[in-house]
XYZ file of C-alpha atoms in Angstrom:
440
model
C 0.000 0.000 0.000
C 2.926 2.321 0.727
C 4.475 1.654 -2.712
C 1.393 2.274 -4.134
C 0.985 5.581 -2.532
C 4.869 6.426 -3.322
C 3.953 5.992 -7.045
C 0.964 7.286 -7.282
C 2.178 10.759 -5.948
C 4.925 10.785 -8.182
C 2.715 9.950 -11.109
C 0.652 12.905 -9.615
C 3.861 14.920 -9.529
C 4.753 13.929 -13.308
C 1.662 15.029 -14.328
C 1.488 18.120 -12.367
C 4.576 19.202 -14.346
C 3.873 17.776 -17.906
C 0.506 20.169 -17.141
C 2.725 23.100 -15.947
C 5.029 22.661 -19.525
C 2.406 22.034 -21.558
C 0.550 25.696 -20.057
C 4.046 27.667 -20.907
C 4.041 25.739 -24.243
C 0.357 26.806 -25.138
C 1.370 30.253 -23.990
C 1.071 32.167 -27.716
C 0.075 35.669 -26.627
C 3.108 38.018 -26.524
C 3.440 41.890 -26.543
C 5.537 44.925 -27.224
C 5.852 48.400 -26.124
C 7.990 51.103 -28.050
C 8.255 54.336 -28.245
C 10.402 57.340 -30.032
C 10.476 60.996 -29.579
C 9.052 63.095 -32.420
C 9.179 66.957 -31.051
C 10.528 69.153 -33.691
C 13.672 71.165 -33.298
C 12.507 74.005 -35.342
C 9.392 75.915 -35.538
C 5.914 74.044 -37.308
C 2.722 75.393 -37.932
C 0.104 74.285 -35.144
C -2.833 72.363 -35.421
C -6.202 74.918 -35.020
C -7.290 77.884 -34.059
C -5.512 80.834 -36.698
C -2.160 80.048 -38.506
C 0.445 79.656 -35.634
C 4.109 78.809 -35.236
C 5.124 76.668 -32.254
C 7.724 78.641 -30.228
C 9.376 76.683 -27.795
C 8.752 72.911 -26.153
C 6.628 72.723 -23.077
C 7.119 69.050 -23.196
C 8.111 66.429 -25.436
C 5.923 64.552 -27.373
C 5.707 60.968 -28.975
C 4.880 57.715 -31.246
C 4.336 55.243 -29.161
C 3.776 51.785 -30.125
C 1.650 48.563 -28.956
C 2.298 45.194 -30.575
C -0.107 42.840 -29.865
C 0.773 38.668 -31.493
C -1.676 36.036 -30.818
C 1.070 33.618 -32.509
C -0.944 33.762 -35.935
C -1.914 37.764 -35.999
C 0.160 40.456 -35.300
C -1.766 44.085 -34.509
C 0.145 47.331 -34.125
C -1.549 50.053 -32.570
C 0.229 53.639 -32.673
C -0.749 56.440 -30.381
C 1.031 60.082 -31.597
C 0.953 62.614 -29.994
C -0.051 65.040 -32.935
C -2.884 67.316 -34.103
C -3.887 65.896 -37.087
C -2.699 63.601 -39.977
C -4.995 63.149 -43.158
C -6.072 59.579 -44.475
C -3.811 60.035 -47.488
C -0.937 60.394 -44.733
C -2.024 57.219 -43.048
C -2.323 54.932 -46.773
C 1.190 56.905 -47.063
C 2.329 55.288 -43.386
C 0.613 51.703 -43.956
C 2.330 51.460 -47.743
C 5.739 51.486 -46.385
C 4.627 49.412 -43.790
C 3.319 46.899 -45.849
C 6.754 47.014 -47.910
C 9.226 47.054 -45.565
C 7.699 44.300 -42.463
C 4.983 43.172 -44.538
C 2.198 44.626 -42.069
C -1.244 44.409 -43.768
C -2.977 47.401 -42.979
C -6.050 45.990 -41.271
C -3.154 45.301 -39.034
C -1.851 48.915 -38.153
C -3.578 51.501 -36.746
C -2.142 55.072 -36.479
C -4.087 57.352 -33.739
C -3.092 60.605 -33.292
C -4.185 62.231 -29.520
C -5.515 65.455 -31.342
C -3.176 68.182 -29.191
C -3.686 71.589 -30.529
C -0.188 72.741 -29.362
C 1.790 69.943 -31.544
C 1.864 70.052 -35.735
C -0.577 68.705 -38.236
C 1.887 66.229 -40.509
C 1.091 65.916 -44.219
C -1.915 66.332 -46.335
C -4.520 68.924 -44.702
C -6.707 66.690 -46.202
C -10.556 67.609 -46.696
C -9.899 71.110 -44.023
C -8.899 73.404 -46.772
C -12.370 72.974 -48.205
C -13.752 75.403 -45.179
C -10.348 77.111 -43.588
C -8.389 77.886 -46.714
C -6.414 80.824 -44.809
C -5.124 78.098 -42.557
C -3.189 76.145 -45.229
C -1.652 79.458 -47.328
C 1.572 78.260 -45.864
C 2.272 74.856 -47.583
C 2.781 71.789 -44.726
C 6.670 71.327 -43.561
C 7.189 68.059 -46.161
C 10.655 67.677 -43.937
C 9.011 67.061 -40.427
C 6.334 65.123 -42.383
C 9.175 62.677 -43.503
C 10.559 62.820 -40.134
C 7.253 61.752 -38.468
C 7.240 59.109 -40.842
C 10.828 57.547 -40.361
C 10.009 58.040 -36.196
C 6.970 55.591 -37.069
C 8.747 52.957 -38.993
C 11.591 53.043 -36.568
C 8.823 52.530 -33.358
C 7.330 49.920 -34.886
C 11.006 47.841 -35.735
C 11.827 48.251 -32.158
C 8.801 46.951 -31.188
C 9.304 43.936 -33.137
C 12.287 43.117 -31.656
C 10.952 43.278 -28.158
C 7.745 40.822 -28.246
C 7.393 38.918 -24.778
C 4.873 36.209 -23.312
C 2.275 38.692 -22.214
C -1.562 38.781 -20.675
C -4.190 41.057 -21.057
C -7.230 42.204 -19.644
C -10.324 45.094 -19.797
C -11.878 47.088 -17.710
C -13.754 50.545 -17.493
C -13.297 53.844 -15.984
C -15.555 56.872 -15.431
C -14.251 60.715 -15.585
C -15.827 63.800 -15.323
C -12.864 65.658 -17.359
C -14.737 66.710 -20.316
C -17.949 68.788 -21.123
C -19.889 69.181 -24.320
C -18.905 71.981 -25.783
C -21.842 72.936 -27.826
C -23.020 75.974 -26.183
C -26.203 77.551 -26.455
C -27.558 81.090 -25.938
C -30.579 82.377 -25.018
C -31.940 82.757 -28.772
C -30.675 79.152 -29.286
C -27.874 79.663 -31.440
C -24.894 77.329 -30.868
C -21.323 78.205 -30.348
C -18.410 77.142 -28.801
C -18.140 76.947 -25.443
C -19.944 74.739 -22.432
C -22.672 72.980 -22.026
C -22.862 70.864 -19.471
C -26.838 69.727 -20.078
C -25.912 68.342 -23.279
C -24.584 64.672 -24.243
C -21.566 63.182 -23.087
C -19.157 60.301 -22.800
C -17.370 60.228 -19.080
C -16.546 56.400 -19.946
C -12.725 54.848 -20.095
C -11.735 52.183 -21.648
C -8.501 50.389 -20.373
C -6.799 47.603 -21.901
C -4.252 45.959 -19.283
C -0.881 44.617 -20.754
C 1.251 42.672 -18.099
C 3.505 40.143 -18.530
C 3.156 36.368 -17.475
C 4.545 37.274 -13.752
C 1.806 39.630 -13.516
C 4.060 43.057 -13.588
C 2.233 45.871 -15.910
C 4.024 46.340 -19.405
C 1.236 48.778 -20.980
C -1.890 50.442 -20.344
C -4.441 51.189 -23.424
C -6.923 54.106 -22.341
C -9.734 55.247 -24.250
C -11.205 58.443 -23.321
C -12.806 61.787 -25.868
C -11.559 64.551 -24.819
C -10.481 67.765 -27.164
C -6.927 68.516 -26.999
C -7.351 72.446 -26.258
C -6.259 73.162 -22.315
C -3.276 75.227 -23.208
C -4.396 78.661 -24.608
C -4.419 79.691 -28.011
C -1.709 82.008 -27.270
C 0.799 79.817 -25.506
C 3.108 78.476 -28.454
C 5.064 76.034 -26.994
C 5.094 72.018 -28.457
C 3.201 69.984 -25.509
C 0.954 67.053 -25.594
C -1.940 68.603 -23.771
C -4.472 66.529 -21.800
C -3.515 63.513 -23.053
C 0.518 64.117 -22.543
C 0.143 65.356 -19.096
C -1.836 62.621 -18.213
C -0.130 59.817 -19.558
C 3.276 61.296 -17.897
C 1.512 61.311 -14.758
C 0.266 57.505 -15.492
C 3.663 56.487 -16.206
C 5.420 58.623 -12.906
C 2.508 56.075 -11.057
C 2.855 52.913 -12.615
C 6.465 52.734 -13.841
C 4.780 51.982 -17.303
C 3.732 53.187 -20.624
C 0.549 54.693 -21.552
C -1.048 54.952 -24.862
C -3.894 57.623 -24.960
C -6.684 56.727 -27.559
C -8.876 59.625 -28.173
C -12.979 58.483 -28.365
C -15.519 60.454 -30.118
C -14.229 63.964 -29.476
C -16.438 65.896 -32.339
C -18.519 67.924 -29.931
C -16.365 67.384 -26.313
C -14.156 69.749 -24.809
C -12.128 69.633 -22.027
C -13.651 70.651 -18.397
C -10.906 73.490 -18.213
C -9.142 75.468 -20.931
C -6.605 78.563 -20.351
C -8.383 81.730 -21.575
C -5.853 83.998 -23.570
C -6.624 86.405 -20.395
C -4.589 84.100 -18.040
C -2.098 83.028 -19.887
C 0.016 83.915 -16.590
C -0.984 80.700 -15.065
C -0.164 78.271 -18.098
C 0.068 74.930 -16.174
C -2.019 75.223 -13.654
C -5.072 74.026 -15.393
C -3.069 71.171 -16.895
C -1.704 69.582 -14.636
C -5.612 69.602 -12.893
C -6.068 66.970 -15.156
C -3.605 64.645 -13.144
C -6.465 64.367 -10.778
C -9.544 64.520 -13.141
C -8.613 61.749 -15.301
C -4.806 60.165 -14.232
C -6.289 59.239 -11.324
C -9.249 57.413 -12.680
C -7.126 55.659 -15.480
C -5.145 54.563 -12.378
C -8.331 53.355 -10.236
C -9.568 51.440 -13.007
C -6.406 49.674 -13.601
C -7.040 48.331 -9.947
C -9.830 47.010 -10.906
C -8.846 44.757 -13.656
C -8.419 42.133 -11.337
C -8.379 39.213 -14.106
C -6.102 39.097 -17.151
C -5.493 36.024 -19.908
C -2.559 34.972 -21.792
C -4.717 33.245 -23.743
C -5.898 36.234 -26.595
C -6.748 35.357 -30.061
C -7.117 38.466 -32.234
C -9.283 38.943 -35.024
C -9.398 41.871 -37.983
C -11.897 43.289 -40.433
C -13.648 46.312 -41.954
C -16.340 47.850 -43.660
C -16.783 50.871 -46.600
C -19.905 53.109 -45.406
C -20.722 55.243 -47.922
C -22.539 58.500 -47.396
C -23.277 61.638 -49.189
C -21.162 64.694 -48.900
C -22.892 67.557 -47.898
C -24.354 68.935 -51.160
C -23.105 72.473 -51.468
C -19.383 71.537 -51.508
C -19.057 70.982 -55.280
C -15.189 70.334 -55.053
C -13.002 67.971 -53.422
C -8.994 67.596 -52.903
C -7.655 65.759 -55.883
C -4.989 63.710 -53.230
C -8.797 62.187 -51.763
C -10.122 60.966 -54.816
C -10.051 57.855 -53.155
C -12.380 58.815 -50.798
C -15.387 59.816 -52.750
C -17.254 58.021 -55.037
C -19.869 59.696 -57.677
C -22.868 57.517 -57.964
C -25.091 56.578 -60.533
C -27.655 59.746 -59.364
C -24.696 62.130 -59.757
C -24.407 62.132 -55.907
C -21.189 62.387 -54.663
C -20.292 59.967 -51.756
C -17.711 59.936 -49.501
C -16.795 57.003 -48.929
C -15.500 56.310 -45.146
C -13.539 53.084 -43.863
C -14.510 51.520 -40.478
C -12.228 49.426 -38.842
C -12.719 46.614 -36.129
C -10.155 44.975 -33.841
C -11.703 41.927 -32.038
C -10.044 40.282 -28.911
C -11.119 37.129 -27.677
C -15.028 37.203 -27.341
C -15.497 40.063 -25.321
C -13.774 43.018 -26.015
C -14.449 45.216 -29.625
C -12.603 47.994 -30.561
C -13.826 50.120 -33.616
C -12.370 53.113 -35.501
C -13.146 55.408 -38.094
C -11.347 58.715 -39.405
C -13.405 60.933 -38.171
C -14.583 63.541 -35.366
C -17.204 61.906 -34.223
C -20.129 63.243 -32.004
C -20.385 61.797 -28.946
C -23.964 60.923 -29.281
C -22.972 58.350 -31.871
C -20.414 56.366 -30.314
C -22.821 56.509 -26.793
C -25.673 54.691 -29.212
C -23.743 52.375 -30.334
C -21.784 50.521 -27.721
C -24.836 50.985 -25.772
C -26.536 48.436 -28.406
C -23.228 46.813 -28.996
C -23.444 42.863 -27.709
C -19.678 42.679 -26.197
C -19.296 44.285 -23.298
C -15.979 45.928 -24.223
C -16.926 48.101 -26.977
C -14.510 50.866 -27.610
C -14.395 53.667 -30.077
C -10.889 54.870 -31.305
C -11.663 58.349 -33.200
C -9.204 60.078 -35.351
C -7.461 56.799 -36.410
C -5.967 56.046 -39.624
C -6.636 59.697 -40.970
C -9.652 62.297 -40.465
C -12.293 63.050 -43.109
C -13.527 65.984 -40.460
C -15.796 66.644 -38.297
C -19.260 63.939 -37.918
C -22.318 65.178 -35.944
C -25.472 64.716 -35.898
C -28.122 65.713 -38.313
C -29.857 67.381 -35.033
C -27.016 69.367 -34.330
C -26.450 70.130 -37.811
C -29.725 72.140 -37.724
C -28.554 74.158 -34.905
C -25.519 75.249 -36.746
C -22.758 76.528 -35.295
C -18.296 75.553 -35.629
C -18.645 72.032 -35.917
C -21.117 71.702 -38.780
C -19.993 74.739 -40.943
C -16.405 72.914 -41.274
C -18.100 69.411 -41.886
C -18.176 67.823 -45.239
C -20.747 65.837 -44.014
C -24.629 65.744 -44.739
C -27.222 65.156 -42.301
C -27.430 61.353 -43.181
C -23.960 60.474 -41.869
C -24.356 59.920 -38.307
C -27.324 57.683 -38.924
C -25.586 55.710 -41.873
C -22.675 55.276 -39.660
C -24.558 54.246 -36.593
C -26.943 51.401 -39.096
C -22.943 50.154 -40.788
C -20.915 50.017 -37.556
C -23.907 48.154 -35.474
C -24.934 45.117 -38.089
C -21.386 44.771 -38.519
C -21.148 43.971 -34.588
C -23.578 41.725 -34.580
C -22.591 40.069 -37.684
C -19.462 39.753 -35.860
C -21.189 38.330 -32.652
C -23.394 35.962 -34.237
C -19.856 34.483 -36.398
C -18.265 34.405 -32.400
């Protein structure tokens, strides 16, 4: 009886271990961080507001780089920290991509964090149509290049760096942003606040850590305008979304990667009037506490993470028609538009979607998109993690909705949108989810 007891622990033992080895074996899901420095060393022309040249560097700015590799899909996901890049800028990005590592571009994402005190790079894109004054100074073509060269090189390094890795999601509320779409007493809309009007205080956080449990990246999803610093302050800084991922990163001893959400009509809860200018930080670095700290609480909540992740890619064409007194169109975008058989012109936007595992959706479109939208749709959305990454892979402009199209005002006059789009959008994106959900 005792040698049968001896054996069958060890047999236990043996199997115990062949369990263990088999568990590292199956362990496919790896990940990658990089990141490179991108802030210009001479003056560029700043995203918004009037033409401006930066003057000075408040703080640096960045690509940084996710790599996600399920062992048969590799996704690359790159945050900049930059005003604005056009879609021709992205297909641009992705082509060399695709050359040089072979990266499909279902498979790489570019987001930019929308910072009004760091450059637009490239192609203006579809702006020109509406702010023509802005773009009488032709884009700096040598900083472009730059920005692209910084990309490649982020994404080699990441390569090169891949790791067994888990991941996990989790959400996040924040009262750091306001809807901006102010209205006076004859009910004309202008920029400003208005805090009885739709928003999106959600977060999304993805959770990167490696097999020992130690963070390696956070992913955090949040709209928010990129407009604290004044008009009048100069400097190269990352904003909202720079000062709070450096305050992430002082906490955590890791990267973050800020995803702007659907930022069309959303400002942030503070900006720096031109009038106090004399206190240039202080309203910045508020956001520490209004949003850092809730990235940071929800990341202590993610209390369960997988290594086993299986990724999945695919995207849609929603075609809608372009607001019908713009009769012209920037011959670098022909691509984008489409003239139908009616003589209607269509612009024709791509949707991307980033499934992981069976829970967690990401979607993207190159747009700024109302709030509204985005609310509507991962509300109906049937995985829980639905998250919207806006301003991704290029912009085609501002999208609201055909209510707030009729009350007028910034957003709408520089939209080459019609009143359609929001709902066309809304109809594509959601019976592509569940056409995705029912396939899960």
């Amino acid at each position: 009886m005792k040698r049968l007891l001896i054996t069958a622990t060890l047999v236990l033992a043996f199997l115990n271990l062949r369990l263990t080895s088999e568990a590292v074996a199956q362990q496919t899901f790896r990940a990658a961080f990089a990141r490179t420095n991108i802030t210009p060393l001479t003056p560029q022309n700043l995203l918004g507001y009037d033409p401006r040249m930066s003057e000075g560097v408040r703080d640096s700015i960045y690509h940084k780089v996710v790599l996600l590799d399920d062992g048969k899909k590799k996704f690359y996901l790159v945050s900049s920290d930059l005003g604005c890049i056009a879609t021709v800028t992205y297909d641009k990005a992705a082509a060399r991509l695709k050359k040089e590592f072979n990266i499909n571009p279902e498979d790489f994402w570019w987001a930019n964090t929308h910072t009004h005190s760091a450059p637009e790079v490239g192609s203006p894109g579809v702006i020109p149509l509406f702010l023509g004054s802005r773009y009488e100074v032709k884009y700096n073509q040598e900083y472009a290049q730059f920005i692209e060269d910084k990309l490649v090189e982020a994404v080699a390094t990441a390569r090169n760096r891949q790791v067994p890795a888990k991941l996990g999601a989790g959400w996040g509320y924040s009262r750091a942003n306001v809807n901006r779409r102010a209205r006076g007493v004859d009910n004309k809309t202008f920029l400003g606040e208005n805090p009885d009007a739709p928003i999106d205080g959600k977060i999304g956080l993805l959770r990167i850590e490696s097999v020992e449990g130690k963070l390696m990246a956070l992913i955090a999803n949040y709209p928010i305008h990129g407009t604290v610093l004044s008009v009048s302050d100069k400097r190269i800084s990352g904003d909202v979304a720079g000062e709070v991922a450096q305050y992430v990163e002082e906490q955590t001893g890791a990267p973050l990667l800020f995803i702007n959400g659907a930022l069309g009509n959303v400002a942030p809860r503070f900006s720096i009037s031109v009038s106090n200018t004399g206190k240039k930080d202080g309203q910045l670095r508020q956001f520490r506490k209004l949003l850092g700290e809730p990235i940071l609480e929800a990341n202590k909540r993610i209390l369960g993470t997988t290594g086993s992740v299986k990724l999945s890619t695919s995207g849609i064409v929603i075609e809608t028609p372009r607001r019908a007194d713009i009769k012209t169109w920037p011959d670098d975008m022909k691509n984008y538009l489409r003239i139908g058989a009616n003589g209607v012109a269509l612009i024709k936007m791509p949707i991307q979607f980033l499934g992981i595992n069976d829970d967690i959706m990401i979607w993207s479109a190159p747009c700024e998109l109302f709030c509204e939208v985005s609310n509507e749709i991962r509300g109906n959305s049937p995985f829980p993690f639905t998250f919207y990454a806006g301003i991704t892979n290029g912009t085609l402009g501002y999208l609201p909705t055909e209510e707030e199209i009729k009350l007028g005002g910034y957003e709408p006059m520089v939209s080459p949108f019609s009143p359609s789009a929001a709902r066309d959008l809304t109809e594509g994106v959601s019976q592509h989810l569940d056409k995705l959900s029912r396939q899960k």
